[in-house]
CSV table of C-alpha atoms in Angstrom, one decimal:
chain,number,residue,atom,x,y,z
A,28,UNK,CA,174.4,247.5,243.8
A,29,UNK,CA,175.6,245.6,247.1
A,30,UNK,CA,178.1,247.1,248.9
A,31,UNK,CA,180.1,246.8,251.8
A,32,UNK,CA,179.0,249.0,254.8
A,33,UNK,CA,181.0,250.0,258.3
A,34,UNK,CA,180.6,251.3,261.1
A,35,UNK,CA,181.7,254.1,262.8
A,36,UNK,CA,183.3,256.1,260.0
A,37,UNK,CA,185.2,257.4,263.1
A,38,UNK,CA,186.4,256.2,266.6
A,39,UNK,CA,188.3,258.3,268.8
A,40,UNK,CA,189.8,256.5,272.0
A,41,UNK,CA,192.2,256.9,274.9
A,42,UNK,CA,195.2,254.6,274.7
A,43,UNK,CA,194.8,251.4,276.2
A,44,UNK,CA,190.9,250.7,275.7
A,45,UNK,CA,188.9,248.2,273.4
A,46,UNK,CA,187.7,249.3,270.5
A,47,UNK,CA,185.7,247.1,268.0
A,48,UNK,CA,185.0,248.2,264.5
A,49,UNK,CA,182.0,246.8,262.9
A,50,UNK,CA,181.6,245.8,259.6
A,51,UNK,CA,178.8,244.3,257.0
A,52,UNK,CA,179.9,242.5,254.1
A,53,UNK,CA,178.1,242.1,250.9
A,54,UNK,CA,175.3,239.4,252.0
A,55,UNK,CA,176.4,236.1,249.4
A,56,UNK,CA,179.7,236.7,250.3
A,57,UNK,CA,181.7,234.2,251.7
A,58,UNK,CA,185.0,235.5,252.2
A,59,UNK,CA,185.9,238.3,254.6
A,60,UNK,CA,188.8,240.6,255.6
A,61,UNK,CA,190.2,243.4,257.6
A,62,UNK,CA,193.2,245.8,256.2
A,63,UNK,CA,194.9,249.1,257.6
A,64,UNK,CA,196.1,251.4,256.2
A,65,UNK,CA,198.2,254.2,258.1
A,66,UNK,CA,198.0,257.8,256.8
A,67,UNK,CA,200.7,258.0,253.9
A,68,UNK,CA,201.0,254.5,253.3
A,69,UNK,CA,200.5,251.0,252.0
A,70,UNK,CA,197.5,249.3,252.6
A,71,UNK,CA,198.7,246.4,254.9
A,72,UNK,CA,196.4,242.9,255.4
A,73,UNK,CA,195.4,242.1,258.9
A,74,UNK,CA,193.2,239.0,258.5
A,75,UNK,CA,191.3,236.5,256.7
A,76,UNK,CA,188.1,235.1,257.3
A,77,UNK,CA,185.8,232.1,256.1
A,78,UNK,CA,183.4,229.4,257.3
A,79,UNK,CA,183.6,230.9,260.9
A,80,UNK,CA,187.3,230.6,261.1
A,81,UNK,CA,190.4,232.7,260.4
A,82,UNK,CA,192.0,231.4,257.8
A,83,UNK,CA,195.2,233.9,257.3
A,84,UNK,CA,196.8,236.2,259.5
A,85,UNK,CA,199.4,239.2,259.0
A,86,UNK,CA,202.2,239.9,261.9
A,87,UNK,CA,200.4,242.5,262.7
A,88,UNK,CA,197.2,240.7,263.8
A,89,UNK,CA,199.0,239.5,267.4
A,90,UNK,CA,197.0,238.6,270.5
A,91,UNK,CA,195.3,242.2,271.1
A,92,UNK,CA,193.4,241.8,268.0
A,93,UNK,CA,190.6,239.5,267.7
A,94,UNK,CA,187.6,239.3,264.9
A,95,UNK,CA,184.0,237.6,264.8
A,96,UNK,CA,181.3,237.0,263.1
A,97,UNK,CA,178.5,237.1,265.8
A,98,UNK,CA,175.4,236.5,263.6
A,99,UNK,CA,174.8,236.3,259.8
A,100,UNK,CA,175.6,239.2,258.8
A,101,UNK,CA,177.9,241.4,260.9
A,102,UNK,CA,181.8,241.0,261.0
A,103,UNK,CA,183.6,242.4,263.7
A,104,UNK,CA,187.3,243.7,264.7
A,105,UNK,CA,188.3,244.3,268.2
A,106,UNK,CA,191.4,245.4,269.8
A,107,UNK,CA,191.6,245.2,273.1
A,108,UNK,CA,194.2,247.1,273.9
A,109,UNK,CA,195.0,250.0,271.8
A,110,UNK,CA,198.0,251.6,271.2
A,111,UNK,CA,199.2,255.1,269.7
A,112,UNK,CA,200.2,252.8,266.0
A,113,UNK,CA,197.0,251.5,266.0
A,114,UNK,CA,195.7,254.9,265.1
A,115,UNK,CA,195.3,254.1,261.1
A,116,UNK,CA,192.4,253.8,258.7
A,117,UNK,CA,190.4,250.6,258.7
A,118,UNK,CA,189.4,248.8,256.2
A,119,UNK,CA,186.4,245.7,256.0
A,120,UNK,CA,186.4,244.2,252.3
A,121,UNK,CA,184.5,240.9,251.3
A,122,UNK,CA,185.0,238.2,248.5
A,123,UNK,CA,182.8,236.0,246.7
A,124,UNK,CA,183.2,232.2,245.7
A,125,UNK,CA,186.7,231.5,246.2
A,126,UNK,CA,189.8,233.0,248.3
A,127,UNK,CA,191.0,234.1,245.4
A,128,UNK,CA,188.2,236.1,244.1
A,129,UNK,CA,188.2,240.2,243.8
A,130,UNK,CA,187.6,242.0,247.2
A,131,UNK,CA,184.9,244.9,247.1
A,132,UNK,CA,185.9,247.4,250.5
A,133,UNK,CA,184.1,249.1,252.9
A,134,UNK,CA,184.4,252.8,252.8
A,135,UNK,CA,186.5,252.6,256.4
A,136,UNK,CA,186.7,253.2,259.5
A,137,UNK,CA,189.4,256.2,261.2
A,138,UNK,CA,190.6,254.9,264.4
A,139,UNK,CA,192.5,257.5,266.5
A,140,UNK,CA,193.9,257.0,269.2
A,141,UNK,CA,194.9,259.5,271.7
B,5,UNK,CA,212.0,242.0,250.4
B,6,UNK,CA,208.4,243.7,249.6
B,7,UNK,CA,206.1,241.2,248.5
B,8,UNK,CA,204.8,243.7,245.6
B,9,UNK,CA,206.8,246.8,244.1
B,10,UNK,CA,205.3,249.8,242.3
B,11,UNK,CA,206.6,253.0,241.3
B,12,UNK,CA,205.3,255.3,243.2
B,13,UNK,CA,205.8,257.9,240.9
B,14,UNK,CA,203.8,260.4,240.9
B,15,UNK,CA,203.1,260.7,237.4
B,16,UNK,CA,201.5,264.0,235.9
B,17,UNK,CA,200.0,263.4,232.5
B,18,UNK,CA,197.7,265.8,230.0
B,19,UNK,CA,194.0,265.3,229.0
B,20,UNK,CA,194.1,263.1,226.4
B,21,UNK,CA,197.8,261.3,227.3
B,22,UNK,CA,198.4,257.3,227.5
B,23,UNK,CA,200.1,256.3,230.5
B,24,UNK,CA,201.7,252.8,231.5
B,25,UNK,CA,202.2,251.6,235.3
B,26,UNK,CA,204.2,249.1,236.4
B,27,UNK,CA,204.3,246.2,239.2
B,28,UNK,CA,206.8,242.9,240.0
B,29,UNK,CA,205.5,240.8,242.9
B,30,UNK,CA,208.3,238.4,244.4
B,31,UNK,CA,206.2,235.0,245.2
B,32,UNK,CA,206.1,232.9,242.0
B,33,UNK,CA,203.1,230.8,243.4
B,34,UNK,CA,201.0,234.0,243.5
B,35,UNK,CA,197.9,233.1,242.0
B,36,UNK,CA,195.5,236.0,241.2
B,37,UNK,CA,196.6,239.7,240.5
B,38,UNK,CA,194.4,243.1,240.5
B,39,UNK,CA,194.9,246.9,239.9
B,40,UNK,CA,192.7,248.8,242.2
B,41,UNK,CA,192.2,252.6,242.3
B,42,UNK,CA,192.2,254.5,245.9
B,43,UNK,CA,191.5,258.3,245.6
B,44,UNK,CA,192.6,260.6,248.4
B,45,UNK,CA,191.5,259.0,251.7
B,46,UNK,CA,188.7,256.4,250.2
B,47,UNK,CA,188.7,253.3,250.0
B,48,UNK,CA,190.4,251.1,247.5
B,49,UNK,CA,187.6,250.4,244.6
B,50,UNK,CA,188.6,247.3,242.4
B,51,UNK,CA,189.5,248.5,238.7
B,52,UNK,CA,190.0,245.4,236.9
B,53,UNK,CA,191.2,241.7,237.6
B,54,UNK,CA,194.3,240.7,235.2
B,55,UNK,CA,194.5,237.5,233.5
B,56,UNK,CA,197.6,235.6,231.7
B,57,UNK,CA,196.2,236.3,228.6
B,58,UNK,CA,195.8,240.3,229.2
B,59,UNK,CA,192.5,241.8,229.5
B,60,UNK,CA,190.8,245.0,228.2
B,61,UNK,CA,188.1,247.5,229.8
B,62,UNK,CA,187.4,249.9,227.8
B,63,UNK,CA,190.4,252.9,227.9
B,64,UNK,CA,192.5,249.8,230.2
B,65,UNK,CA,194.6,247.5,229.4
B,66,UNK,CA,195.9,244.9,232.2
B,67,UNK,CA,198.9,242.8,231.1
B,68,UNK,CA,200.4,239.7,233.1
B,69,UNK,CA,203.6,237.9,232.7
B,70,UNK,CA,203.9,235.4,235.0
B,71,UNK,CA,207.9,234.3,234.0
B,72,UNK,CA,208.8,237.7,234.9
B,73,UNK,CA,206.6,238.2,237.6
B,74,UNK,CA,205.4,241.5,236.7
B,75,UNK,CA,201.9,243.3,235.8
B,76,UNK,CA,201.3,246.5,233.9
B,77,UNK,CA,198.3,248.5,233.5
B,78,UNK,CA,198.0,250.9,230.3
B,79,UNK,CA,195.4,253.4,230.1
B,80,UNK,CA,194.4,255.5,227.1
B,81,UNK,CA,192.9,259.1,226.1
B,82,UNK,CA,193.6,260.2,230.1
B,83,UNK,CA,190.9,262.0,231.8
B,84,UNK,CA,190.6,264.0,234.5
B,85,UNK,CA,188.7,262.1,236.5
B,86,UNK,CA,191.2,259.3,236.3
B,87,UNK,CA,193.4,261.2,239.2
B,88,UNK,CA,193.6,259.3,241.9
B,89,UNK,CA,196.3,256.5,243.1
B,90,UNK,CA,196.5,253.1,241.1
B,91,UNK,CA,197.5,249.8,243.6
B,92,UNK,CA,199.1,246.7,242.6
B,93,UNK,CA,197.5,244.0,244.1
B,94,UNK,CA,198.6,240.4,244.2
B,95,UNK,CA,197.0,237.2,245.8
B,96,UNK,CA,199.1,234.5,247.4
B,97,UNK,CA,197.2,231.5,249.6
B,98,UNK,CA,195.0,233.6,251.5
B,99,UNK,CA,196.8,236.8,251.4
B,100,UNK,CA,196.5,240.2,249.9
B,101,UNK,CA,199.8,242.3,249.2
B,102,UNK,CA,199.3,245.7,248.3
B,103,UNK,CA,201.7,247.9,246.4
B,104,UNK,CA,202.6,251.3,247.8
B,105,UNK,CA,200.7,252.7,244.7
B,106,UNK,CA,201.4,254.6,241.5
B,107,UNK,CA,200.1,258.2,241.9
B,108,UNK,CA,198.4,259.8,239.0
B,109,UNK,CA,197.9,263.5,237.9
B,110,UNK,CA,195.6,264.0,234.5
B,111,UNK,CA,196.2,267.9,233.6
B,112,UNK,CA,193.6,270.1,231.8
């Protein structure tokens, strides 16, 4: 069964350096998207992403945060400068035919940072 | 005002038990609505999509009504292996909104 895959399961950095998190979505998969989630709560939307363009964008996605799609299968989120609060759970999730469609996740990616 | 409201519960059920969670979601145009499951520091894993005309998967039971703007999600003969946390998720343009999540306990 396809699945959603990411990469590192865990990043440790020092406060105020790039990080990007790496994700690949399932391969006929049109629609992708980042989420956090910090430890305790809600799982909280950062981005959408189709036909090489964001599409949506949370509050929380401001200028330090940035995502690509550098080649035909990879789908990346960096932040460039990161903060204490960025330290959170990251998760990549991909979508079929339409924006509407079910997301399948990623298994995540820990981002602490010290 | 959250954009999607769950009790968070936690709710602690026998083997065997029926248990119903709820969910409202405040954006009337929303247009597609979900219950996932997350277990403890996983991912969320999609359980089933609800439709307006209620669906079934085998022990659940998804349930929309879009005049009240709220979705349940019933499931039957508990098992263990259902423990875990249940989200409320609801579609609106392109965005996601989670609920906090109901937490479930199934007891031996």
């Amino acid at each position: 069964e396809p699945e959603v895959t990411q990469t590192p399961s865990h990043q440790v950095t020092q406060m105020g350096q790039e990080v990007i998190l790496r994700c690949v979505p399932i391969s006929n998969h049109l629609y992708f998207y980042w989420y956090r989630q910090i430890l305790g709560q809600k799982v909280e939307f950062l981005v959408s992403f189709y036909n090489n363009e964001i599409s949506e964008k949370s509050e929380i996605f401001d200028d330090q945060f940035s995502v690509e799609r550098p080649d035909g299968s990879n789908f990346t989120l960096k932040i460039r400068s990161t903060k204490l609060e960025d330290s959170a759970m990251y998760f990549c999730a991909s979508g079929g035919r339409t924006g509407f469609n079910e997301q399948f996740f990623g298994p995540g990616t820990r981002l602490t940072v010290l | 005002r959250k954009e999607v409201e769950q009790d968070p519960g936690p709710f602690n059920v026998p083997e065997g038990a029926t248990v119903a969670f709820n969910c409202t979601y405040s954006n009337s145009a929303s247009q597609s609505f979900f219950w996932y499951r997350q277990d403890c520091r996983k991912e969320p894993k999609l359980l089933m999509s609800v439709y307006s005309s209620g669906n079934e998967d085998g022990r659940f039971t998804a349930q929309l009504n879009r005049a009240s703007q709220y979705i349940s999600l019933l499931i039957r003969d508990s098992k263990l292996s259902d423990s875990a946390t249940y989200l409320c998720v609801v579609n609106a343009g392109n965005q996601f909104y989670f609920g906090t999540g109901t937490s479930l306990t199934v007891i031996p």
